[in-house]
Amino acid sequence: MDIKNKNTEAKKKLSLFVGSGTLDKAYPPLMIASTAVAMEIETQIFFHFYGLELVKKKLSLKISPSGNPAMPFQMPFGSEWLQKINLPIPNVIPNNLPFFEHIATALMKKKIKSKKIPAVEELREILLESGVKFCVCQTSAELFGYTQADFIEQVQFCGAATALEFSLHADITLNF
Amino acid sequence: MQAKAELDCKGLGCPLPILKTKKAIEALSSGEILKVITTELASVSDMQSWCRHSGHTLLQSDEQKGEFVFYVRKK
């Protein structure tokens, strides 16, 4: 008897390209992918260039207000009115003040935690547990001198053709 | 409405309410009802989209004192 699984037959596909490796830019693709998981959309993420930072065993994602005028600079603690104050940081400060990146990163991480948003590691775990395919661009890895040992075990080294082929059959392709 | 299970997603932001709802509904049998409580306004439209896409039925969606209560019947 021909038993067809309607669920897999109708399964939609999502293809993501991730080329950024800062803390702020890690969130949009991982949030979209985890929602796709909840909606039972088959998802593949192609990490290339700086996107490789998101799949390393040891994450050291940072954020910088330098060259990013859209980034609000707010305190993650204190009273509500204090947290709402947005301090514009002119480029001259992050560009010249040592450790400013570390301060901005620490504040952002604190804010993420206080708003009960999962950490990048947690989102990554959810995706892998749910069967999202993580593909790493081998050329980018070679460019930065990374080997397979630098990445979490679940990633697959592949090339752009693999990513494009998946995209050709995907219902949505997004670039981050 | 009689729910088989209840899921508390108060204080959680997108995409956690949807992810947790999906996990919770997997533990139920077909036809059983899951009650979900959230506090995030976005979850109102998200729950509708998720149900439409996944095939589960959103029986009821209410707001009570800043909390959103959903009843979802498993397909």
mmCIF file of C-alpha atoms in Angstrom, chain A residues 7 12 31 34-35 37-41 115-116 118 123 126 129, chain B residues 10-16 18-19 22-23 26 49-50 53 75:
data_model
loop_
_atom_site.group_PDB
_atom_site.id
_atom_site.type_symbol
_atom_site.label_atom_id
_atom_site.label_comp_id
_atom_site.label_asym_id
_atom_site.label_seq_id
_atom_site.Cartn_x
_atom_site.Cartn_y
_atom_site.Cartn_z
ATOM 1 C CA ASN A 7 3.202 16.340 6.426
ATOM 2 C CA LYS A 12 7.942 24.185 3.090
ATOM 3 C CA MET A 31 15.200 34.044 15.550
ATOM 4 C CA SER A 34 13.791 29.024 15.300
ATOM 5 C CA THR A 35 10.354 30.288 14.331
ATOM 6 C CA VAL A 37 11.350 25.224 13.280
ATOM 7 C CA ALA A 38 8.173 25.858 15.273
ATOM 8 C CA MET A 39 6.264 26.122 11.997
ATOM 9 C CA GLU A 40 7.792 22.860 10.786
ATOM 10 C CA ILE A 41 9.554 24.518 7.894
ATOM 11 C CA LYS A 115 14.352 40.761 28.478
ATOM 12 C CA LYS A 116 14.356 36.943 28.712
ATOM 13 C CA PRO A 118 17.620 33.323 24.738
ATOM 14 C CA LEU A 123 19.068 29.380 20.056
ATOM 15 C CA ILE A 126 17.304 24.599 19.699
ATOM 16 C CA GLU A 129 18.076 19.675 18.089
ATOM 17 C CA LYS B 10 4.201 34.836 30.518
ATOM 18 C CA GLY B 11 7.082 37.261 30.078
ATOM 19 C CA LEU B 12 8.506 35.375 27.104
ATOM 20 C CA GLY B 13 9.198 37.069 23.798
ATOM 21 C CA CYS B 14 9.035 35.862 20.210
ATOM 22 C CA PRO B 15 9.782 33.158 19.147
ATOM 23 C CA LEU B 16 9.627 31.333 22.491
ATOM 24 C CA ILE B 18 5.427 29.523 19.526
ATOM 25 C CA LEU B 19 8.363 27.171 20.057
ATOM 26 C CA LYS B 22 4.830 23.405 19.411
ATOM 27 C CA LYS B 23 6.711 21.278 21.962
ATOM 28 C CA GLU B 26 3.520 17.294 20.537
ATOM 29 C CA SER B 49 -0.355 32.221 11.787
ATOM 30 C CA TRP B 50 1.160 29.208 13.494
ATOM 31 C CA HIS B 53 0.205 26.837 8.979
ATOM 32 C CA LYS B 75 -5.078 18.204 14.700
#
